[in-house]
Coordinates of N, CA and C and ligand atoms in Angstrom, one line a residue:
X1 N -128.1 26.7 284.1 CA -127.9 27.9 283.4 C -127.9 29.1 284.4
X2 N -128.4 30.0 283.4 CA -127.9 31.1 284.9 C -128.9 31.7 285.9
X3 N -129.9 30.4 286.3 CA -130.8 31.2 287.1 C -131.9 31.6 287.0
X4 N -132.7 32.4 288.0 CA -133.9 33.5 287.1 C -133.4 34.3 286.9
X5 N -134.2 34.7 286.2 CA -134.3 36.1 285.5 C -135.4 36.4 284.8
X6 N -135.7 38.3 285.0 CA -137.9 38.4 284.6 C -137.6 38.3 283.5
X7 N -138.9 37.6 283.2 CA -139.5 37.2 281.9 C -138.8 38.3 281.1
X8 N -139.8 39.7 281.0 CA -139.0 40.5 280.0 C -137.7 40.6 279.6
X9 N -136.4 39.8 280.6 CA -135.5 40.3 280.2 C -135.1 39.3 279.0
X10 N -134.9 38.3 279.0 CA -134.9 37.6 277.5 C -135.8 37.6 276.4
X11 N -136.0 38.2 275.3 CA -136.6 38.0 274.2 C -136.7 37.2 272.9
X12 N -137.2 36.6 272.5 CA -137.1 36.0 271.5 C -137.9 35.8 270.3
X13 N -137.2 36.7 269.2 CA -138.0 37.0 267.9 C -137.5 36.3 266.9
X14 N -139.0 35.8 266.5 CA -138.9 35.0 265.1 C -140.1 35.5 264.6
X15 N -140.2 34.6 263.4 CA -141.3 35.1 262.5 C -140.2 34.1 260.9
X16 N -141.3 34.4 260.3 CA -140.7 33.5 259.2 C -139.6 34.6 258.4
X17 N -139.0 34.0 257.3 CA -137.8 34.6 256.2 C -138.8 35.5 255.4
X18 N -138.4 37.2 255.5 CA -138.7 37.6 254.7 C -139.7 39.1 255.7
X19 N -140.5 38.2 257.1 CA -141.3 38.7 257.4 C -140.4 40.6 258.0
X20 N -139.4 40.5 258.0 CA -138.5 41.8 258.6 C -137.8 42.0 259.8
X21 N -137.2 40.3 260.3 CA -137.0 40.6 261.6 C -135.7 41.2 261.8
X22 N -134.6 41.1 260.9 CA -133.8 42.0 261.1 C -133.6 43.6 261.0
X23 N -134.7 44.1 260.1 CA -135.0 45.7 259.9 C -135.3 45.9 261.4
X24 N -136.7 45.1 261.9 CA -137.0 45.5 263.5 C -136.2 45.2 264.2
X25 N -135.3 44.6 264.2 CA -134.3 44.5 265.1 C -133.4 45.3 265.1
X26 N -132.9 45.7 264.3 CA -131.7 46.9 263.7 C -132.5 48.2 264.1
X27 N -133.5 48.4 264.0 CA -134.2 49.6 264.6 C -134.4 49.9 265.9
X28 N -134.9 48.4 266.6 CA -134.4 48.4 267.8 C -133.0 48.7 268.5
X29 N -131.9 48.1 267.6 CA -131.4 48.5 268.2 C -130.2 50.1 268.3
X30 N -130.9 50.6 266.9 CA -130.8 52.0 266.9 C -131.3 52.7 268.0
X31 N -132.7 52.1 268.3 CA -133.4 53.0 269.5 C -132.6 52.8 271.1
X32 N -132.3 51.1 271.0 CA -131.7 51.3 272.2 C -130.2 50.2 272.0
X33 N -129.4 51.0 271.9 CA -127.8 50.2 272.2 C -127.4 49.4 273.3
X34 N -128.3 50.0 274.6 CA -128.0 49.1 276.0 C -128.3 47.5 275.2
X35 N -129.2 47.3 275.3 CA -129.3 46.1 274.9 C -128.9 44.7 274.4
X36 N -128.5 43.9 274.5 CA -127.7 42.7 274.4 C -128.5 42.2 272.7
X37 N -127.6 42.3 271.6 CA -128.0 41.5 270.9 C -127.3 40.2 270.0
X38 N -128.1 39.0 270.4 CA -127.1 38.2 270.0 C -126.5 37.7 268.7
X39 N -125.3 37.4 268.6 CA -124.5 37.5 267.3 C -125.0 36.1 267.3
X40 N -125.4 35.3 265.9 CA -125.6 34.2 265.8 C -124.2 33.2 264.9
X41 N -124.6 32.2 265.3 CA -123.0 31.5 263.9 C -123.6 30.6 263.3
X42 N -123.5 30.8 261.7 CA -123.5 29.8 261.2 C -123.3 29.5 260.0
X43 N -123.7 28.4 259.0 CA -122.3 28.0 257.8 C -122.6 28.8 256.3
X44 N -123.9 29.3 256.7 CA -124.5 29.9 255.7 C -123.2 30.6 254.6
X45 N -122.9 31.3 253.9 CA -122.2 32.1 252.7 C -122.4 33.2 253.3
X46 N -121.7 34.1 253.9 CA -122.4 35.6 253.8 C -122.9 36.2 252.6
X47 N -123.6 37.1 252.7 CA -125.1 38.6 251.7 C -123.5 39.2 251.5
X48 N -124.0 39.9 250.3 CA -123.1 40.9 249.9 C -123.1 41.6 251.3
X49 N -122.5 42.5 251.9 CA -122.6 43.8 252.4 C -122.5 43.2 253.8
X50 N -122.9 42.1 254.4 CA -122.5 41.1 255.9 C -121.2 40.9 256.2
X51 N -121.3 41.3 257.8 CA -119.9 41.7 258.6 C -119.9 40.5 259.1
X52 N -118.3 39.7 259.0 CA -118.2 38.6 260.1 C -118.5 39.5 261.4
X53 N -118.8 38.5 262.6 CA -119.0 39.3 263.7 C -119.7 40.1 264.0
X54 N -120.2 40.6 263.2 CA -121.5 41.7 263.2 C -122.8 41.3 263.0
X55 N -122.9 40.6 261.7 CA -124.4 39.7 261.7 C -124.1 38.4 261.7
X56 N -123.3 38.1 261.5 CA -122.9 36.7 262.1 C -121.8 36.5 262.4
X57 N -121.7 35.0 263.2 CA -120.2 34.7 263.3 C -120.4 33.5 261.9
X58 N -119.5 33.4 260.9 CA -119.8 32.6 259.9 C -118.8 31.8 259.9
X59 N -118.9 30.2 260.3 CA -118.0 29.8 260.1 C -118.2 28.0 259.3
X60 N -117.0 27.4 259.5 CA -117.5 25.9 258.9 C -118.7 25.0 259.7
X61 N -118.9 23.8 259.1 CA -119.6 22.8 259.5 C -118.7 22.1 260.8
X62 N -117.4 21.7 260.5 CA -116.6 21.1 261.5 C -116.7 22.3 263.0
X63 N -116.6 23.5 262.5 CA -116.7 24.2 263.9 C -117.5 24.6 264.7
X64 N -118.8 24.4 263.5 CA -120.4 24.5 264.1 C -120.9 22.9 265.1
X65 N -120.1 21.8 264.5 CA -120.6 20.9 265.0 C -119.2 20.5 266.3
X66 N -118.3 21.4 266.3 CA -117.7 21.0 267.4 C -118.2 22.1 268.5
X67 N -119.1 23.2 268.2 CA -119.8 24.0 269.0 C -120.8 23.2 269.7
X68 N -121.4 22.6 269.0 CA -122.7 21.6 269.5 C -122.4 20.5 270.5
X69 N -121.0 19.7 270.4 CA -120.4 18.4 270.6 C -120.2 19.6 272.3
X70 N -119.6 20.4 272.0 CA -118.7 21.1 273.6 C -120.1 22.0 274.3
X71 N -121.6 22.0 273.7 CA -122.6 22.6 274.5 C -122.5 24.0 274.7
X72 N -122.2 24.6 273.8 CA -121.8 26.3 273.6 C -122.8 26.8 272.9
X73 N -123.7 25.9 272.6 CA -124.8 26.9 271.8 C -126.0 26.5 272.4
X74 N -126.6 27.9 272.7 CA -127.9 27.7 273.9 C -128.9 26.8 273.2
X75 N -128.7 27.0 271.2 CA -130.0 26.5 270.6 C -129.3 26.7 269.4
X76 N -129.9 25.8 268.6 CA -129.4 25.6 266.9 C -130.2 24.5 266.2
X77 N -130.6 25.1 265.2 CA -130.9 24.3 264.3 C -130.7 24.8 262.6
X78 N -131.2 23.6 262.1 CA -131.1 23.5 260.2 C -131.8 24.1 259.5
X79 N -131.8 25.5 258.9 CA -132.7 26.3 258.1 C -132.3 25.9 256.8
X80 N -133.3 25.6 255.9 CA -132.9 25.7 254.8 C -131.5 25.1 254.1
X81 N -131.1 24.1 254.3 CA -129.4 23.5 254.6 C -128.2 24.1 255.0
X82 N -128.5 25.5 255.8 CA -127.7 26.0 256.3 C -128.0 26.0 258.2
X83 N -126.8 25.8 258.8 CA -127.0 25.8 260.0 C -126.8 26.9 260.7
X84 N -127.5 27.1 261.9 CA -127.5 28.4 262.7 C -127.4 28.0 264.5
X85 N -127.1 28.7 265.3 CA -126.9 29.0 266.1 C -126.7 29.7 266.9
X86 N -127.5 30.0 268.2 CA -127.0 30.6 269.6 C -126.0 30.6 270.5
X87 N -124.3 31.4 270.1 CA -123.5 31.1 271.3 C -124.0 31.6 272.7
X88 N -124.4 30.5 273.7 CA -124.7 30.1 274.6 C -123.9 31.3 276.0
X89 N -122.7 31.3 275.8 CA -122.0 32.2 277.2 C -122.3 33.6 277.0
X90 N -122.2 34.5 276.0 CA -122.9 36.0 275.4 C -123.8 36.1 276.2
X91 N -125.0 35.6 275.6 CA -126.3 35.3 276.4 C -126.2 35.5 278.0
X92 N -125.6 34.8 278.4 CA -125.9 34.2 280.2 C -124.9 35.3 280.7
X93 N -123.8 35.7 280.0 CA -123.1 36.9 280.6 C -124.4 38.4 280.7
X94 N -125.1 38.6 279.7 CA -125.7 39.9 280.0 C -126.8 39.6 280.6
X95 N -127.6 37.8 280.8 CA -128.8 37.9 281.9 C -127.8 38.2 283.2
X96 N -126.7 37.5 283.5 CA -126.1 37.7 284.6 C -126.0 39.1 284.7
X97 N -125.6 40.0 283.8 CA -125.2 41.4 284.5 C -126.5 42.5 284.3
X98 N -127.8 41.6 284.2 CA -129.2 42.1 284.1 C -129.8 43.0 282.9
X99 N -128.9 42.7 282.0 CA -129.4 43.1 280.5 C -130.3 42.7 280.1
X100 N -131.1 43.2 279.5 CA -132.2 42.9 278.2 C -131.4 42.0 277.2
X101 N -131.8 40.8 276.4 CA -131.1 40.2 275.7 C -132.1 40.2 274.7
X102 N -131.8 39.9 273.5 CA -132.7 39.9 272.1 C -132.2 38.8 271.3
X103 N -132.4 37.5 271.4 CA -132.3 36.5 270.5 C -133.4 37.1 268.6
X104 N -132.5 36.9 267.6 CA -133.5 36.8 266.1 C -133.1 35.3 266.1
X105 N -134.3 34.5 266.0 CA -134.0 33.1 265.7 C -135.1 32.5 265.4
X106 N -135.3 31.2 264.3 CA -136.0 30.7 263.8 C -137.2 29.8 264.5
X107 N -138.1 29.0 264.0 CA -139.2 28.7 264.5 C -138.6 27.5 265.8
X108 N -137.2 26.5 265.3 CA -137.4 25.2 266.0 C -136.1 25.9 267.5
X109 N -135.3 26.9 267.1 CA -134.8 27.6 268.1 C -135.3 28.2 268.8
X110 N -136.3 28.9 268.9 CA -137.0 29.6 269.6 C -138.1 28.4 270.8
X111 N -138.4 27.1 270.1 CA -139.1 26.1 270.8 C -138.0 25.9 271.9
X112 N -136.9 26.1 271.4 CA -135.9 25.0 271.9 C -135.4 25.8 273.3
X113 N -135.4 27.4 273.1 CA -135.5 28.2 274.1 C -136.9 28.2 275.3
X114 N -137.4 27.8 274.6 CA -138.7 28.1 275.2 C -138.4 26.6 276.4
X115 N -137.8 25.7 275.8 CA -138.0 24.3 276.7 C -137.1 24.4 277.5
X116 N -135.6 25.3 277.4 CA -134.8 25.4 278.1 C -134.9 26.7 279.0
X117 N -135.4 27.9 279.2 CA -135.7 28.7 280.0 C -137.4 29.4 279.8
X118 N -138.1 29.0 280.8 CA -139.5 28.9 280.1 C -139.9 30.2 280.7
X119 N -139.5 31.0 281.0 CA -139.7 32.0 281.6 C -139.2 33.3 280.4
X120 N -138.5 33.2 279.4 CA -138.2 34.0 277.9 C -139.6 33.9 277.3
X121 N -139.5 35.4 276.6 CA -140.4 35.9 276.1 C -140.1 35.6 274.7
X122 N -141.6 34.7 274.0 CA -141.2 34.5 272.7 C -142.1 35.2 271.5
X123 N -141.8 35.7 271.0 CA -142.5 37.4 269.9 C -142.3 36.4 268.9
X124 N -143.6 36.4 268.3 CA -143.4 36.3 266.3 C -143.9 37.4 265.8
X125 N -142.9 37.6 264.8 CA -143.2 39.0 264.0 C -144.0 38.3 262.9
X126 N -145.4 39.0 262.4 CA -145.9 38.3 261.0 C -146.2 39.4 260.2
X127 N -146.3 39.0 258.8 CA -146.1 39.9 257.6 C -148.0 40.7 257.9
X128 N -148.1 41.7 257.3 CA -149.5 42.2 257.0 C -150.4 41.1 256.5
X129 N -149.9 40.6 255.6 CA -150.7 39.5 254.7 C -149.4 38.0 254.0
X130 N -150.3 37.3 253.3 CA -149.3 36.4 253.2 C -148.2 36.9 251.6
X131 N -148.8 37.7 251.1 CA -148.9 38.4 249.6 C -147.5 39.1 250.2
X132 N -148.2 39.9 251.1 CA -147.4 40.9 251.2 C -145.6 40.3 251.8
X133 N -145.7 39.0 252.4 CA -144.1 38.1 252.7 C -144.1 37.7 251.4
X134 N -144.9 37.1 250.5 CA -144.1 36.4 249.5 C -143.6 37.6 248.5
X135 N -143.7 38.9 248.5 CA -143.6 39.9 247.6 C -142.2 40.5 248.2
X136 N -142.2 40.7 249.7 CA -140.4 40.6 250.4 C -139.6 40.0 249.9
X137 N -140.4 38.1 250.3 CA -139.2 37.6 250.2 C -138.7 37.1 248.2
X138 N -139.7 37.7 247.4 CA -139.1 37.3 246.5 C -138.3 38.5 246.0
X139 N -138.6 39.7 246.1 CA -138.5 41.0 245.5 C -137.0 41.3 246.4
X140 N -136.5 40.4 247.2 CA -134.7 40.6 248.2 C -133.9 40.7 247.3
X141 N -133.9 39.5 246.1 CA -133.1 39.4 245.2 C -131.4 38.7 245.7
X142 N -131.7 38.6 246.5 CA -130.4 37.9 247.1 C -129.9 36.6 247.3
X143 N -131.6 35.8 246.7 CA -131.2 34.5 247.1 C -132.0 33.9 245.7
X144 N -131.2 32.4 245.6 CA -131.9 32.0 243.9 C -132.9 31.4 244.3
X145 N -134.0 31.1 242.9 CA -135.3 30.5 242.8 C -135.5 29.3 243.8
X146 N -134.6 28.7 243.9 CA -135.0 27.3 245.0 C -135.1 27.6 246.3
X147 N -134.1 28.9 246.4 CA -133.8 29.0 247.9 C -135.3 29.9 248.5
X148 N -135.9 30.6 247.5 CA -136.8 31.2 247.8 C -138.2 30.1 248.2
X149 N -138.3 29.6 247.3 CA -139.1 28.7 247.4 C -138.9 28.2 248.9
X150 N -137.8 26.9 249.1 CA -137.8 26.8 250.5 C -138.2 27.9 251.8
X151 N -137.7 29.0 251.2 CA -138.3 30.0 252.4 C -139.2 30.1 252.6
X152 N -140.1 30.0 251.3 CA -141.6 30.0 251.6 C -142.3 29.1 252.5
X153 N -142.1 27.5 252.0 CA -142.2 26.8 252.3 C -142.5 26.7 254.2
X154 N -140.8 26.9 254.6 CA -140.5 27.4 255.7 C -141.3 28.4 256.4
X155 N -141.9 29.4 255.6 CA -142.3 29.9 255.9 C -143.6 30.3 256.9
X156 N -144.4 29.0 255.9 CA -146.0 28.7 256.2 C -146.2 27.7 257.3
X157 N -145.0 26.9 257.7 CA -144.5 26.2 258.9 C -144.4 27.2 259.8
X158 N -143.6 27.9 260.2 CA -143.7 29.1 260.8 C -145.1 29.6 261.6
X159 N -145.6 30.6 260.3 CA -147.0 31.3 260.3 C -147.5 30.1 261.4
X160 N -147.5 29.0 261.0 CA -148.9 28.2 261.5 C -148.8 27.7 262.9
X161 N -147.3 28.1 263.6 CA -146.9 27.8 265.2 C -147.3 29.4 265.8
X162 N -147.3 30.2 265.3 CA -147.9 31.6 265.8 C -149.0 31.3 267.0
X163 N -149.7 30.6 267.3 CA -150.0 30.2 268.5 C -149.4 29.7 270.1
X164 N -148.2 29.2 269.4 CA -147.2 28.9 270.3 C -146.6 30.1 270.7
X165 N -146.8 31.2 270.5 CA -146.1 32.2 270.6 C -147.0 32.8 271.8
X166 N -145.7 33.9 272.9 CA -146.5 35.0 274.1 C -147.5 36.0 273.2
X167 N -146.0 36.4 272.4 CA -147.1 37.7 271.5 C -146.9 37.9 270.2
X168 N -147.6 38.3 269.6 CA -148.0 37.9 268.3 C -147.6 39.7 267.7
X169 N -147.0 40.2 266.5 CA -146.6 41.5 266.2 C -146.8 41.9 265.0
X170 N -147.9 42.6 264.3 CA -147.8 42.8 263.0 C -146.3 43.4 262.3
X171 N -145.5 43.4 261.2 CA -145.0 44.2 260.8 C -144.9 45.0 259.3
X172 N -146.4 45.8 259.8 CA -146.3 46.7 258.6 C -145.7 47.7 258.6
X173 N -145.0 48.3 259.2 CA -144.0 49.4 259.4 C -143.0 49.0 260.6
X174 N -141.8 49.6 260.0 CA -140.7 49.0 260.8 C -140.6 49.6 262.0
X175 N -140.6 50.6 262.0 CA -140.8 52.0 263.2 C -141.5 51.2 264.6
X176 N -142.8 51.1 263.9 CA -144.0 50.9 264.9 C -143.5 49.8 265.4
X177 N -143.1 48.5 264.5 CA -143.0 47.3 265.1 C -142.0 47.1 266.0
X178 N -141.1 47.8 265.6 CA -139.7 48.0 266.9 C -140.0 48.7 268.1
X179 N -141.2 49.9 267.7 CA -141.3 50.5 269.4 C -142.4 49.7 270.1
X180 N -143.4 48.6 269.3 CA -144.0 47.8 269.8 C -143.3 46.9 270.5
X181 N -142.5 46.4 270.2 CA -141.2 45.5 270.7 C -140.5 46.1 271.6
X182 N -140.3 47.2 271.7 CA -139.3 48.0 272.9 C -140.2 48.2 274.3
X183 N -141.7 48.1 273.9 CA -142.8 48.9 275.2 C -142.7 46.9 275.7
X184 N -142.3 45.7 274.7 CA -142.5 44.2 275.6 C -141.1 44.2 276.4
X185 N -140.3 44.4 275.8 CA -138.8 44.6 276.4 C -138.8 45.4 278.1
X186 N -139.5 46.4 278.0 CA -139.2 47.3 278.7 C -140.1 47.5 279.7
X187 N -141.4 46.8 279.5 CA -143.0 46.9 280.0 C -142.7 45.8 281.3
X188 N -144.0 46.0 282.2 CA -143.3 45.2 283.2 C -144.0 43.5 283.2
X189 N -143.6 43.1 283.9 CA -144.3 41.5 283.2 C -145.4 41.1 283.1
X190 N -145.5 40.5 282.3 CA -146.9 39.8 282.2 C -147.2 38.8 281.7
Ligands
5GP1 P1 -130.8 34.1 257.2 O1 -130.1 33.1 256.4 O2 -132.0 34.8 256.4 O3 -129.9 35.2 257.8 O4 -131.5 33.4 258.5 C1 -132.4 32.3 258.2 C2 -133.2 32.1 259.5 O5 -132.4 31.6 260.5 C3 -133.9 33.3 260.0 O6 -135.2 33.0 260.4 C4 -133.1 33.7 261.2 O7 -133.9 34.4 262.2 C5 -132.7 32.4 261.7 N1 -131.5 32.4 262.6 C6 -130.5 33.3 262.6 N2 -129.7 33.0 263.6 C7 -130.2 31.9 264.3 C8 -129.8 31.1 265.4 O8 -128.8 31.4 266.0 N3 -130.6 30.1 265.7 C9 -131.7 29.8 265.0 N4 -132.4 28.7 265.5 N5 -132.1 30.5 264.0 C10 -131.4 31.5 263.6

């Protein structure tokens, strides 16, 4: 792949469904635009109000799995019966031109990064309390009774690798958690 590159400059945020990693991300990257954030793909349905190409690249199963077959995705796995993915050259183009990169990706992606450049910085974002994610993720409204359920599920899986993680982030305010996240991005290594 493409080399070294400091720790700080690759990041990688997970945290379970629900816990806000896209609000802190989006605020992030209100605060800072330089930044590389990666478009993920995958077979999921788009949310009302989701841009192809903007929050995802959304596409079929045949093209997700011919992504996988040709090695174009840094990392991927099965959320919930929907698949996801890291395209792989995005990525390596802005470590190459010494960008900050911001992976949002799930608990077995984020391992999967971790085994393939072990020098990325891996952030779990976790809810205030467990009350306060199940009250998120039910109160989205976006998704039906089973799917929530799974997320929960998913969820407590998650929570309980939070040790495997560099650093650990509360997110009780979106503000704070994003400029907490911008001082690991931008701070010097450690
Ligand atoms: P959602 O369906 O809510 O957008 O995403 C479900 C989960 O998949 C979230 O935890 C999200 O962070 C994660 N996810 C999004 N893109 C990727 C990706 O490219 N790879 C992996 N492994 N997980 C992803």
């Amino acid at each position: 792949m493409t080399g070294d590159f400091p720790r700080h400059r690759l990041t990688v945020v997970s945290g379970p469904s629900g816990v806000g990693k896209s609000s802190v991300v989006g605020e992030l990257r209100r605060l800072r635009p330089d930044i590389f954030y990666s478009v993920s793909v995958t077979t999921r349905k788009p949310r009302p109000g989701e841009v192809d190409g903007v929050h995802y690249h959304f596409i079929d199963r045949a093209a997700f799995d011919a992504m996988v077959a040709k090695g174009e995705l840094l990392e991927h796995a099965e959320f919930t019966g929907n698949c996801y993915g890291t395209p792989r050259a995005a990525v390596e183009r802005a470590l190459a031109e010494g960008r900050p990169a911001v992976l949002e990706i799930e608990l077995q992606g984020a391992r999967q990064v971790r085994a393939a450049m072990p020098q990325a910085r891996l952030v779990m974002l976790m809810p205030p309390s467990w009350e306060e994610l199940v009250g998120r993720l039910t109160g989205r409204g976006t998704e039906a009774e089973a799917a929530v359920q799974a997320r929960l599920a998913e969820a407590e899986r998650e929570l309980a690798a939070a040790g495997e993680f560099d650093e650990r982030l509360v997110n009780a305010e979106v503000r704070t958690a994003a400029e907490q996240l911008l001082d690991l991005i931008v701070g010097k290594d450690s």
